[in-house]
Coordinates of C-alpha atoms and ligand atoms in Angstrom, one line a residue:
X272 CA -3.1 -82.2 0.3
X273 CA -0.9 -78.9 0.6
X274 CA 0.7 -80.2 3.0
X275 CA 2.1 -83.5 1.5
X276 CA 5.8 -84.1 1.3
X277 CA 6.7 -83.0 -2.6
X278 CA 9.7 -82.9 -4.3
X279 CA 10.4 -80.2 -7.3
X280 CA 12.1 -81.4 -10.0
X281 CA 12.8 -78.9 -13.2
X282 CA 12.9 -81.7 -15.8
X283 CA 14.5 -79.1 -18.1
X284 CA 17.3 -77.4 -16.1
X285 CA 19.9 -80.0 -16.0
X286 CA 23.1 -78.8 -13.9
X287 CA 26.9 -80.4 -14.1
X288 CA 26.9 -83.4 -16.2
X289 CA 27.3 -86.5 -13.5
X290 CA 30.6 -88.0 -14.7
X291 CA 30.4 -91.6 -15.1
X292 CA 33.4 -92.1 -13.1
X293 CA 31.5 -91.4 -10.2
X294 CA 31.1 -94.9 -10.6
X295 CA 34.3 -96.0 -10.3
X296 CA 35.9 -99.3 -8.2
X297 CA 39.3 -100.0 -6.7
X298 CA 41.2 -103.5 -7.2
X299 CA 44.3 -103.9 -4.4
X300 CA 46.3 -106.6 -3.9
X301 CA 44.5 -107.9 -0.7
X302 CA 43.1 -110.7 0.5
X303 CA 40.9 -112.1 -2.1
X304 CA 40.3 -109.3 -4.5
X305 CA 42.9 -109.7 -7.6
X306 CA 44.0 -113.3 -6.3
X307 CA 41.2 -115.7 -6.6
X308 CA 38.8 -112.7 -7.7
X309 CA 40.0 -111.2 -10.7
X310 CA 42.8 -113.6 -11.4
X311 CA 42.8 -117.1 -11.8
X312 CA 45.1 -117.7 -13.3
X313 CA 45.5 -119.0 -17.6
X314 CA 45.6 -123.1 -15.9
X315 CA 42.0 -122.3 -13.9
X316 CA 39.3 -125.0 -14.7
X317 CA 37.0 -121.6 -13.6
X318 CA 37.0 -120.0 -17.5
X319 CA 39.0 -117.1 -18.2
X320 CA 40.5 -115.6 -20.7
X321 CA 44.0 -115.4 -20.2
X322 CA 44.2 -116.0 -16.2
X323 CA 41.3 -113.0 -15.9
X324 CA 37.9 -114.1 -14.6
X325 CA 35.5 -114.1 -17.2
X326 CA 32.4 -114.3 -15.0
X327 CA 33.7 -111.3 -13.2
X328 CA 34.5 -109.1 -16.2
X329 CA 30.7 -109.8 -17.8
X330 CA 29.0 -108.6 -14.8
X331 CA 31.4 -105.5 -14.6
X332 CA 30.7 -104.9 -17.9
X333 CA 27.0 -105.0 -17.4
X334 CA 27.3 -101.8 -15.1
X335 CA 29.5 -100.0 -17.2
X336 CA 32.5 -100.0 -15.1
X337 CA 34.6 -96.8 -15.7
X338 CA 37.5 -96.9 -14.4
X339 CA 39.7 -99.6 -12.8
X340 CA 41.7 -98.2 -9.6
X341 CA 45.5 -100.4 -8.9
X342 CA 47.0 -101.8 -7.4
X343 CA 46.2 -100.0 -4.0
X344 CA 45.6 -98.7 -1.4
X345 CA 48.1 -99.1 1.5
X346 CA 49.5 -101.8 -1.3
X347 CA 50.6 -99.0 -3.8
X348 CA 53.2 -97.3 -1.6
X349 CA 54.7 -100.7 -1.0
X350 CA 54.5 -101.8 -4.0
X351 CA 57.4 -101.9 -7.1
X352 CA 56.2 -101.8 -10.7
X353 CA 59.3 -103.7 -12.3
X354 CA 58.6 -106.4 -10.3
X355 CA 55.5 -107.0 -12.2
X356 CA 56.8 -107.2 -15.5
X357 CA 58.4 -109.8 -17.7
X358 CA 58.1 -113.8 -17.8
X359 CA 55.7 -114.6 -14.3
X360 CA 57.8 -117.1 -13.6
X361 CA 61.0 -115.3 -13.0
X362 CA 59.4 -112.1 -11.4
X363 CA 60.3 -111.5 -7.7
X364 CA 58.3 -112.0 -4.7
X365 CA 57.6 -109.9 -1.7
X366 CA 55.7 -109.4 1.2
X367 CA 52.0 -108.0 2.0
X368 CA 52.8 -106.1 4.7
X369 CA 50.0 -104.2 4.9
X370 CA 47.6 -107.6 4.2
X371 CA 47.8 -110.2 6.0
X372 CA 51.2 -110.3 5.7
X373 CA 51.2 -112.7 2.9
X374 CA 53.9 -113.7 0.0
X375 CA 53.1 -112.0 -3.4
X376 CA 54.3 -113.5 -5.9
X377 CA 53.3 -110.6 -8.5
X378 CA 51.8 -112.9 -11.0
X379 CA 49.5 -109.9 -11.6
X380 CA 51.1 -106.9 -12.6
X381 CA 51.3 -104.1 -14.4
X382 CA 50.2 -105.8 -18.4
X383 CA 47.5 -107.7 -16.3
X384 CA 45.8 -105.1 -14.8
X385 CA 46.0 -103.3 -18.6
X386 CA 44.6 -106.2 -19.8
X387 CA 41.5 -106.7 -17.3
X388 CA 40.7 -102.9 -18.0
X389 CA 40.7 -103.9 -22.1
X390 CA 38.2 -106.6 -21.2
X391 CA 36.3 -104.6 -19.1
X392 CA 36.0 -101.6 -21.3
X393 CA 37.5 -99.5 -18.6
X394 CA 39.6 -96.7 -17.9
X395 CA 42.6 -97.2 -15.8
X396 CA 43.9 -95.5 -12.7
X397 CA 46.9 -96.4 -11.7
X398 CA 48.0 -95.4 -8.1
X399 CA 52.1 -94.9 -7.8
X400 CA 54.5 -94.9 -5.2
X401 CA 55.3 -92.4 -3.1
X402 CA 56.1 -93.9 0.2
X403 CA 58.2 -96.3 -0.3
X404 CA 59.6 -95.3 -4.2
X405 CA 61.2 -93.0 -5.8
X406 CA 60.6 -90.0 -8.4
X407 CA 62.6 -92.1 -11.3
X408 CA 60.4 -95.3 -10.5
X409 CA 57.2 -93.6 -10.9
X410 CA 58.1 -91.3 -13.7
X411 CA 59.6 -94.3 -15.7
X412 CA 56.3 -96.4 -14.8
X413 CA 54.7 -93.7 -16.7
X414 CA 56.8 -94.2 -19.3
X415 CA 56.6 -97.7 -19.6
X416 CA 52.7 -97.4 -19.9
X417 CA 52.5 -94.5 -22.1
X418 CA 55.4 -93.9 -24.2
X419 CA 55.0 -94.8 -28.6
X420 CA 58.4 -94.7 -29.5
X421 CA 62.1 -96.7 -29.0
X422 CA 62.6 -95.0 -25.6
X423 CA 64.1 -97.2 -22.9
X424 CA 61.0 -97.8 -21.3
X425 CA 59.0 -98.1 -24.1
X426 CA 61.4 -100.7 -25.8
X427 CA 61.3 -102.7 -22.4
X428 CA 57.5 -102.5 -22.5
X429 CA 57.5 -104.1 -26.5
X430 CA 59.9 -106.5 -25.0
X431 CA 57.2 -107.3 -22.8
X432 CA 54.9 -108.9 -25.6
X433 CA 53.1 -104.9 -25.8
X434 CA 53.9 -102.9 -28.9
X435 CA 51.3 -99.9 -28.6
X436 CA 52.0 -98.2 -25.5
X437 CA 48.5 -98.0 -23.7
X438 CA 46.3 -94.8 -22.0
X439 CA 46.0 -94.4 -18.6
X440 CA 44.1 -91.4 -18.1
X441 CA 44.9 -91.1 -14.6
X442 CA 47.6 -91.5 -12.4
X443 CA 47.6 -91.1 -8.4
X444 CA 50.8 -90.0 -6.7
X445 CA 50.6 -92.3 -3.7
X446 CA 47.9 -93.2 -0.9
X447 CA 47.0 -92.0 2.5
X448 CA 50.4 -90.3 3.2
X449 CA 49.0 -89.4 6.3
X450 CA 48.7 -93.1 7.5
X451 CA 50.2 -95.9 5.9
X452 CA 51.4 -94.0 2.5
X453 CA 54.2 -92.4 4.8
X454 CA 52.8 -91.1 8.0
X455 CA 53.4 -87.0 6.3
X456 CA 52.5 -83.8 7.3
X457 CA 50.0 -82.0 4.9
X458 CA 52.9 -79.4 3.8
X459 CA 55.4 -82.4 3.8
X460 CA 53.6 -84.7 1.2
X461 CA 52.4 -81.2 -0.8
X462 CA 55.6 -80.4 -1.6
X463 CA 56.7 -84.6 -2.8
X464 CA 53.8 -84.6 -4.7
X465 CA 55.1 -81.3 -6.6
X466 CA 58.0 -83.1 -7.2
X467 CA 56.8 -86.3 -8.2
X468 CA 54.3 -85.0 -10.6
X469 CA 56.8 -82.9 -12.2
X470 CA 58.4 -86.1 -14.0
X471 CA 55.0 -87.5 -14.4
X472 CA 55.5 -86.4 -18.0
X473 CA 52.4 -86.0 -20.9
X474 CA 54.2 -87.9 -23.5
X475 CA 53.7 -87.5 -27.2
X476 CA 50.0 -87.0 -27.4
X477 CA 48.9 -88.7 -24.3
X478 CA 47.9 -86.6 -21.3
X479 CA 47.4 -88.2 -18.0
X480 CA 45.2 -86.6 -15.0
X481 CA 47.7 -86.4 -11.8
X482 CA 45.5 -86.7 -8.6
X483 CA 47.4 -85.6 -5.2
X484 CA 46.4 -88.0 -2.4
X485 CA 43.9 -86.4 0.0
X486 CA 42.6 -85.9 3.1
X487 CA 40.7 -88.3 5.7
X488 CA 37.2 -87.6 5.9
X489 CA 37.4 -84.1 7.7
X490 CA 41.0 -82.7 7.4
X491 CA 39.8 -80.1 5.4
X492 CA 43.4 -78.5 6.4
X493 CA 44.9 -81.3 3.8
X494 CA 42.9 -80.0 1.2
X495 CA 43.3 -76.5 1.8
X496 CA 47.6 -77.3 1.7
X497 CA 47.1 -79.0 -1.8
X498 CA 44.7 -76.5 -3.4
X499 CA 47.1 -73.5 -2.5
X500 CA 49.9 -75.9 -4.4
X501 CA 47.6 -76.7 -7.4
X502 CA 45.4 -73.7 -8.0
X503 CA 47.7 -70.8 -7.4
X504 CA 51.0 -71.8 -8.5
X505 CA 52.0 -72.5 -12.5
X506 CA 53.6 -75.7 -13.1
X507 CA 56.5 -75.8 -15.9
X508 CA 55.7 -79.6 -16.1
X509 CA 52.0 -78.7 -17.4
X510 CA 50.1 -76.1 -18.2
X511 CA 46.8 -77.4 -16.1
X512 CA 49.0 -77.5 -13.0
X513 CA 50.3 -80.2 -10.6
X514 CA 46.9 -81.3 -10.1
X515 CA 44.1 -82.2 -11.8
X516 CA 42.1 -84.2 -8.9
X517 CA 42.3 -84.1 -5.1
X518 CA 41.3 -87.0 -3.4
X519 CA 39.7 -87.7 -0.1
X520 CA 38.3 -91.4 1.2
X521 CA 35.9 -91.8 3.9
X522 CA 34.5 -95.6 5.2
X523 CA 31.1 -95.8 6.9
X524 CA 30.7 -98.6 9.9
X525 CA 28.4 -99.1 12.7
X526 CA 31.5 -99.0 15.7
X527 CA 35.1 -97.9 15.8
X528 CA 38.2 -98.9 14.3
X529 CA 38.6 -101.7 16.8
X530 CA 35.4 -103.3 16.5
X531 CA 33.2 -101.9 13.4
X532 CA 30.0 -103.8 13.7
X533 CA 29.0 -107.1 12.0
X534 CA 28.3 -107.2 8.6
X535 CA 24.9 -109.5 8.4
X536 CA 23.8 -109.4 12.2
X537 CA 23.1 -105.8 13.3
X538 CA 20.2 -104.6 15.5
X539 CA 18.0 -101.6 14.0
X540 CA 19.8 -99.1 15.8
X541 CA 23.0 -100.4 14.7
X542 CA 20.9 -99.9 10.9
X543 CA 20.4 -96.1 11.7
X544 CA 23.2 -95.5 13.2
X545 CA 25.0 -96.5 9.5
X546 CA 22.6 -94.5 7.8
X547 CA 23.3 -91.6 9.5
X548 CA 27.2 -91.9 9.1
X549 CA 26.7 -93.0 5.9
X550 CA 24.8 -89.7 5.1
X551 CA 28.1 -88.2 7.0
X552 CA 29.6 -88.1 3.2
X553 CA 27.4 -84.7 2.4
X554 CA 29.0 -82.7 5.1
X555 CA 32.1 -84.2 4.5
X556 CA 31.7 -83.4 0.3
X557 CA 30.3 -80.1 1.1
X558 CA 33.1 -79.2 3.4
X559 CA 35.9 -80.3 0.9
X560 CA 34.2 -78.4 -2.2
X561 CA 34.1 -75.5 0.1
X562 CA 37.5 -75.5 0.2
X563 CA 38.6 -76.2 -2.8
X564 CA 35.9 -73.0 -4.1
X565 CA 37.6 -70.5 -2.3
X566 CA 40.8 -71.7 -4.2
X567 CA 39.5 -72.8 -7.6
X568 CA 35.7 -71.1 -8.4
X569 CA 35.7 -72.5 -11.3
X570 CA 35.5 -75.8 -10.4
X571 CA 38.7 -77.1 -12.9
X572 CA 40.9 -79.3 -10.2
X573 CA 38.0 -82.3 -9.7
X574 CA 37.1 -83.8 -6.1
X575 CA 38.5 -88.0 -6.4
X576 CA 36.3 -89.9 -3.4
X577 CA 38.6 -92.5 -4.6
X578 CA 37.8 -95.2 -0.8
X579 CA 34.2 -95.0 -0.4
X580 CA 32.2 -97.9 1.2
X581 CA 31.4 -99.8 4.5
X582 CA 34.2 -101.4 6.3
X583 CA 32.7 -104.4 8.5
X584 CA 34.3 -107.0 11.1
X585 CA 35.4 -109.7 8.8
X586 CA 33.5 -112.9 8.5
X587 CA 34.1 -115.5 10.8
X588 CA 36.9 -117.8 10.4
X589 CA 38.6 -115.7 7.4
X590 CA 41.8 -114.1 7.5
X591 CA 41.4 -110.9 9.6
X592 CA 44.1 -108.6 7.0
X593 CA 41.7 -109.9 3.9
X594 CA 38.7 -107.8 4.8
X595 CA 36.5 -110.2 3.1
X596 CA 32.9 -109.1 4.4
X597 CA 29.4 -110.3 3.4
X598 CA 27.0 -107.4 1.9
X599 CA 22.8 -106.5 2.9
X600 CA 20.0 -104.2 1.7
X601 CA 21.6 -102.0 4.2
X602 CA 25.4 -102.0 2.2
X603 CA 22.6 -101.2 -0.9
X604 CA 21.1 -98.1 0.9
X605 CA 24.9 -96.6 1.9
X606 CA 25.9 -96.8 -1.8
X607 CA 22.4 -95.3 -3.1
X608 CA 22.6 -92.4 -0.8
X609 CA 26.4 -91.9 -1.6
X610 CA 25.3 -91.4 -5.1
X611 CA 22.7 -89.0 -4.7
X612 CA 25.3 -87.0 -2.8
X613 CA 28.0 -87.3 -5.6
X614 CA 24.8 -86.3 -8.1
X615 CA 24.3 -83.4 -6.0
X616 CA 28.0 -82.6 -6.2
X617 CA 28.2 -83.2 -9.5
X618 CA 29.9 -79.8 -10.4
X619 CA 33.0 -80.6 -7.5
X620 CA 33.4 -84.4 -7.7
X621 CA 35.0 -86.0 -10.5
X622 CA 35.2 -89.4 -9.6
X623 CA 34.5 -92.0 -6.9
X624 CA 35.9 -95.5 -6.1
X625 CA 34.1 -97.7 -3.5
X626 CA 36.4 -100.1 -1.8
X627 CA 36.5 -102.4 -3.3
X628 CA 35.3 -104.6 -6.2
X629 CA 35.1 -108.3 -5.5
X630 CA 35.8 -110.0 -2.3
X631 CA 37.2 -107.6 -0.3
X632 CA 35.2 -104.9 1.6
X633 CA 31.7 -103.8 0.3
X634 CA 32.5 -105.8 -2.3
X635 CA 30.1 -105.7 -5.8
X636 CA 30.9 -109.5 -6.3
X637 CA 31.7 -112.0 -4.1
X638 CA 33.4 -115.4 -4.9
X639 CA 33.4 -118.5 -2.7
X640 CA 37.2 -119.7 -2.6
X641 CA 36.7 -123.8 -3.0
X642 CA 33.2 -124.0 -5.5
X643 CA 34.4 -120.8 -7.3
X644 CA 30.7 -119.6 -7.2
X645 CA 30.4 -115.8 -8.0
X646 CA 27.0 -113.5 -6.0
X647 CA 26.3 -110.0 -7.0
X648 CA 25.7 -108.7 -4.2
X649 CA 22.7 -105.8 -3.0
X650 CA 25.0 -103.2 -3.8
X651 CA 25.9 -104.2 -7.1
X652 CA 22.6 -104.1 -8.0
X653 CA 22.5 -100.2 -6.8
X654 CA 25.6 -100.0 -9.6
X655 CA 23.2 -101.6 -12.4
X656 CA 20.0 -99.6 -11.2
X657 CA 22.3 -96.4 -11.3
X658 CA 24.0 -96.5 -14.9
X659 CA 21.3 -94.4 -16.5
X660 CA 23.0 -91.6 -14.0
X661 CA 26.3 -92.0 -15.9
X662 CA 27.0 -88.7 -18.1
X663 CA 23.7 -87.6 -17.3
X664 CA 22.7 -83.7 -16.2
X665 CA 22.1 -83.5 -12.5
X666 CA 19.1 -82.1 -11.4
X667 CA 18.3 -80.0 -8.7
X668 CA 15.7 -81.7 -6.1
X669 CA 13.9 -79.1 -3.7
X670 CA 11.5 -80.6 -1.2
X671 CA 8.1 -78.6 -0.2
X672 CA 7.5 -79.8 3.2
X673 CA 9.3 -81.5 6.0
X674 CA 11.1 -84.6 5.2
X675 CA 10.8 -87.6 7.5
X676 CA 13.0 -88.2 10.3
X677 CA 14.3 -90.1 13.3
X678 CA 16.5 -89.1 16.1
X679 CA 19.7 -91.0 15.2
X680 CA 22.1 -90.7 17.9
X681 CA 20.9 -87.6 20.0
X682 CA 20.2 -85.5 16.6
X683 CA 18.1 -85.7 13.4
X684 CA 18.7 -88.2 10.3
X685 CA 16.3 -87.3 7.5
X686 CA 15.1 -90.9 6.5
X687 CA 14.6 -90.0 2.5
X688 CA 17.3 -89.0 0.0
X689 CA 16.3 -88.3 -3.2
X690 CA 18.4 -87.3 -6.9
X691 CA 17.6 -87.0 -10.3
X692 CA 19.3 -86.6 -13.6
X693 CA 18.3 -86.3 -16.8
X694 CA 20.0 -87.8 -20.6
X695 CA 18.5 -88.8 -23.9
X696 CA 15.3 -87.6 -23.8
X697 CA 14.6 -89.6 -20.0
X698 CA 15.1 -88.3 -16.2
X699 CA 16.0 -91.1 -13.7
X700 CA 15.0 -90.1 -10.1
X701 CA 16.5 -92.4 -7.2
X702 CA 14.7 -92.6 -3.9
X703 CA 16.3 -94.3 -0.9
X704 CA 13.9 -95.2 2.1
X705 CA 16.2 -96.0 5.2
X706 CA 13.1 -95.9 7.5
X707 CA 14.2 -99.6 8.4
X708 CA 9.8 -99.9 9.2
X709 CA 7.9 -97.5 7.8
X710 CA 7.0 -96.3 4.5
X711 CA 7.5 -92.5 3.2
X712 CA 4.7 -91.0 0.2
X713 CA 5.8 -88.0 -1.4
X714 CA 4.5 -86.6 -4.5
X715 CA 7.1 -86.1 -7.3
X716 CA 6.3 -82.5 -9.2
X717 CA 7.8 -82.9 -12.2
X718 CA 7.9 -80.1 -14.3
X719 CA 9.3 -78.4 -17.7
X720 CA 8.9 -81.7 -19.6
X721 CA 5.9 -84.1 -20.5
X722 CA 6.6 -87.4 -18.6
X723 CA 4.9 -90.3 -21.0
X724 CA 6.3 -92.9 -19.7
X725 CA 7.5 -94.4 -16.4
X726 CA 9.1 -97.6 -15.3
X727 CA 9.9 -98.4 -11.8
X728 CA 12.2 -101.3 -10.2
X729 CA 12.8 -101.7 -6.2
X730 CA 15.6 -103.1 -4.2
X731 CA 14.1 -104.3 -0.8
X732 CA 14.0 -107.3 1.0
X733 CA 11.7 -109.1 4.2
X734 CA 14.3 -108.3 6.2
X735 CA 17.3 -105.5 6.8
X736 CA 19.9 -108.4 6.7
X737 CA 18.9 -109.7 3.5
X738 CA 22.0 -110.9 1.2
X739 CA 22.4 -113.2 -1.5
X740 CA 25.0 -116.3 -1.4
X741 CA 25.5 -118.8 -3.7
X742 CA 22.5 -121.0 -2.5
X743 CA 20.2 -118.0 -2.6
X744 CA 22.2 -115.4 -4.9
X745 CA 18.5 -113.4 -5.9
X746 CA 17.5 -113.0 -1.6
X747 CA 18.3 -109.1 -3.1
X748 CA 17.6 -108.0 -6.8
X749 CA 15.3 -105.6 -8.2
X750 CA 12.2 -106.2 -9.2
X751 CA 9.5 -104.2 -10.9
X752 CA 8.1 -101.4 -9.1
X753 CA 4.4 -100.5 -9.0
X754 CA 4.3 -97.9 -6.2
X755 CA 4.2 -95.0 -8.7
X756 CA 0.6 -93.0 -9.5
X757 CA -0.3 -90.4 -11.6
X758 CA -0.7 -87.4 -9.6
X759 CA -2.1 -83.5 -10.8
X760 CA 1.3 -82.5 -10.3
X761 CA 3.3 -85.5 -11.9
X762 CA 3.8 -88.7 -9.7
X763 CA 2.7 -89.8 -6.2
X764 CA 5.4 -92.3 -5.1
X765 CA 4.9 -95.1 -2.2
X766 CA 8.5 -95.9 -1.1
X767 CA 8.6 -99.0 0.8
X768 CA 10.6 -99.2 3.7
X769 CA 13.9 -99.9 3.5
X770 CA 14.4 -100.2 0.2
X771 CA 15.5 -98.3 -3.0
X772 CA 13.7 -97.3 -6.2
X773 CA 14.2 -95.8 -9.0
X774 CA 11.8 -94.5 -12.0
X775 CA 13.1 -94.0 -15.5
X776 CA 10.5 -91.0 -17.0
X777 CA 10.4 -91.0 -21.1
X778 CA 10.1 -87.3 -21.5
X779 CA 8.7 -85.9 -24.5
Ligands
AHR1322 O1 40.6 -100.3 1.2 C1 41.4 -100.8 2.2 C2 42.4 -99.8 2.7 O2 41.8 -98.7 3.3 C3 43.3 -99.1 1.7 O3 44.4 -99.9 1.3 C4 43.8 -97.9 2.3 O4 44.0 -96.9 1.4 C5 42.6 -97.6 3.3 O5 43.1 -97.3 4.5

């Protein structure tokens, strides 16, 4: 008995409060994720309210969606904001470079995507240009959005059809600069994005959050350039600083960048072998909050994992630049296990943004181009099982005994990952099994609180490629989980394999 795998959890010492926008997503213009998946388009037989999906917005709206990332990605430093504006008919075209090398016609721009985040209930993150633009473009964008009175842009804006200027509580000063935002040094982009978020003005009452592009996975050196900039130096533009986010993305797959493994048809290896890059994001968020510690202890410039996700060959037989990419239990267990990481981080990381919403990437929806059918895929169910972690107090989870593993790859991958948070008189604990075969029992010692209640649901499937399509859209969704038993100490909990539970405790 002593030795049995337990897990300590202080019901009564909650930590950093979890920020919802943790749970944030990303919309670019590529392939199939505005056109055809958010947009429509006001003539659609598919219903919508004013060209936006309205399928799409209810299930976003049924996880809570928090924020809204646009328009990109690689698309942001290409991409012109007046272009978007005014009649649709008369607005210029231009080309996709970056995807698929397409003609954008830029039906949907920049009171679209204000729109969709009105029907979604979200708050919007709008990425500018840096690579491509210019200081004046991006600081009159701002404008445009945020500005109440008769200033030039404002008065263009209410010549738009939009009196009251909106919010936009964040605003990112380009992508990837090291790669397809510019191909920049560190110190290079560091000092642009100084400049550029100088004339990212606050204006009348409205204050925007200005988040620096960041690293790639491990350059902790980019970090280290942009937290010299934003913690140590004053900024006339604002007293917070240049900064208040740093951003870094990181993509999990089972290859390399010139072949990344198949999205549905994977051996078990190739299962593990995710798992354990997958679980690559705590290193990766530990070395980046290390960082940014020695610089700012006080934790007020936030960590932005703003490109999260699994990045798959595409499907066969679609357009290779539209990353469209089918999603299993095992795209569930990479997003449940990047959670429990961001829970654990909660203090560093102020938001996250997997990559990307519908249609493109690890996708939360997926629509079929000709029937117009929308699936909810495994992951999005990880979203919905999740939203009881929004704004909630992590807490800490410390194991008595060894945790399962399996040698991934020459070295160790602990098979369980476990978080917990607590909100409104309940704790919701997540556990994710990635043991693609066997299950893991483990006694949950819950203590500080009275637990009187517990409810349990599980995401799991018969097999590890399980995915829903429009025939069989439920072949993943949770279902009610009986694995839980009272136990002297609080819980014992079978996990099954491969799958992902959570229990909501009513604490008295
Ligand atoms: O999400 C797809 C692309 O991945 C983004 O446009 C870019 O920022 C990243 O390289």
């Amino acid at each position: 008995m002593s030795d049995q795998l337990t897990a300590v959890i202080d019901l009564d010492l909650p930590g950093a409060t979890i920020s919802r926008h943790v749970y944030g997503h990303f919309a670019e213009h590529l392939g199939r994720c505005i056109y055809g998946g958010f947009w429509v388009g006001e003539d659609s037989p598919i219903p919508n309210v004013r060209g936006i999906r309205s399928d799409v917005v209810d299930a976003l709206r049924a996880i809570s969606i928090p924020n809204l990332r646009w328009p990109g990605g690689c698309f942001a430093d290409d991409y012109h904001w007046r272009d978007g504006i005014g009649p649709r008919d008369q607005r210029p075209r231009m080309v996709n470079s970056h995807w698929g090398d397409v003609v954008e016609d830029n039906s949907f721009g920049t009171h679209e995507f204000m729109d969709l985040c009105e029907l979604l209930g979200a708050e919007p993150y709008v990425n500018g240009n840096v690579g491509s633009g210019t200081v004046r473009e991006m600081s009159e964008w701002v404008e445009y959005l945020t500005r109440g009175d008769d200033s030039p842009m404002s008065s263009l804006r209410r010549a738009n059809g939009r009196d009251e200027p909106w919010k936009v509580p964040f605003f990112g000063i380009g992508n990837e600069p090291w790669g397809c935002g510019g191909n920049m040094s560190a110190e290079h982009y560091t000092d642009l994005a100084r400049q550029y978020a100088t004339y990212i003005r606050n204006h009348g009452g409205h204050t925007v959050d200005k988040i620096a592009a960041g690293a790639n996975a491990d350059d902790y050196a980019w970090t280290e350039a942009l937290m010299k900039v934003s913690a140590k130096l004053g900024c006339g533009c604002d007293p917070r600083g240049f900064f208040q986010h740093v951003s870094m993305h990181y993509y999990t797959m089972s290859g390399d960048w010139a072949d990344k493994g198949a999205a549905t048809s994977f051996t078990t290896d190739e299962w593990y072998l995710t798992m354990k890059r997958a679980r690559r994001i705590e290193e990766l968020v530990r070395g980046h909050a290390n960082v940014m510690d020695a610089y700012d202890p006080d934790a007020r410039i936030g960590l932005v994992v703003d490109e999260w996700g699994t990045w798959w060959n595409v499907e066969e037989g679609t357009n290779p630049g539209f990353l469209y990419q089918q999603n299993t239990l095992r795209d569930a267990l990479v997003a449940s296990t990047h959670f429990d990481t961001f829970h654990r981080y909660a203090r560093r990381i102020s938001m996250a943004n997997i990559a990307q919403t519908v249609n493109v990437l690890q996708a939360m929806i997926l629509t079929d181009p000709d029937s117009g059918a929308l699936v909810l895929t495994p992951t999005y169910h990880v979203f919905e099982m999740n939203t009881g972690h929004h704004d909630a107090g992590s807490l800490d989870v410390r194991f008595k005994g060894d945790l399962p593993t399996r040698t991934v790859d020459g070295s160790a991958l602990a098979t369980l990952s476990v978080s917990a948070s607590t909100k409104d008189g309940t704790a919701l604990v997540s556990l994710s099994n990635m043991d693609a075969e066997t299950p893991t029992t483990l006694v949950l010692d819950l203590r500080g609180r009275e637990v009187t209640d517990v409810a349990g649901r599980v995401l799991t499937a018969g097999t590890l490629h399980a995915h829903n399509t429009p025939d069989q859209p439920d072949a993943v969704a949770p279902t009610a989980f009986e694995g839980a038993r009272p136990h002297a100490r609080g819980l014992e909990v079978e996990v099954p394999a491969h799958s992902y539970v959570t229990l909501t405790l009513t604490l008295a």
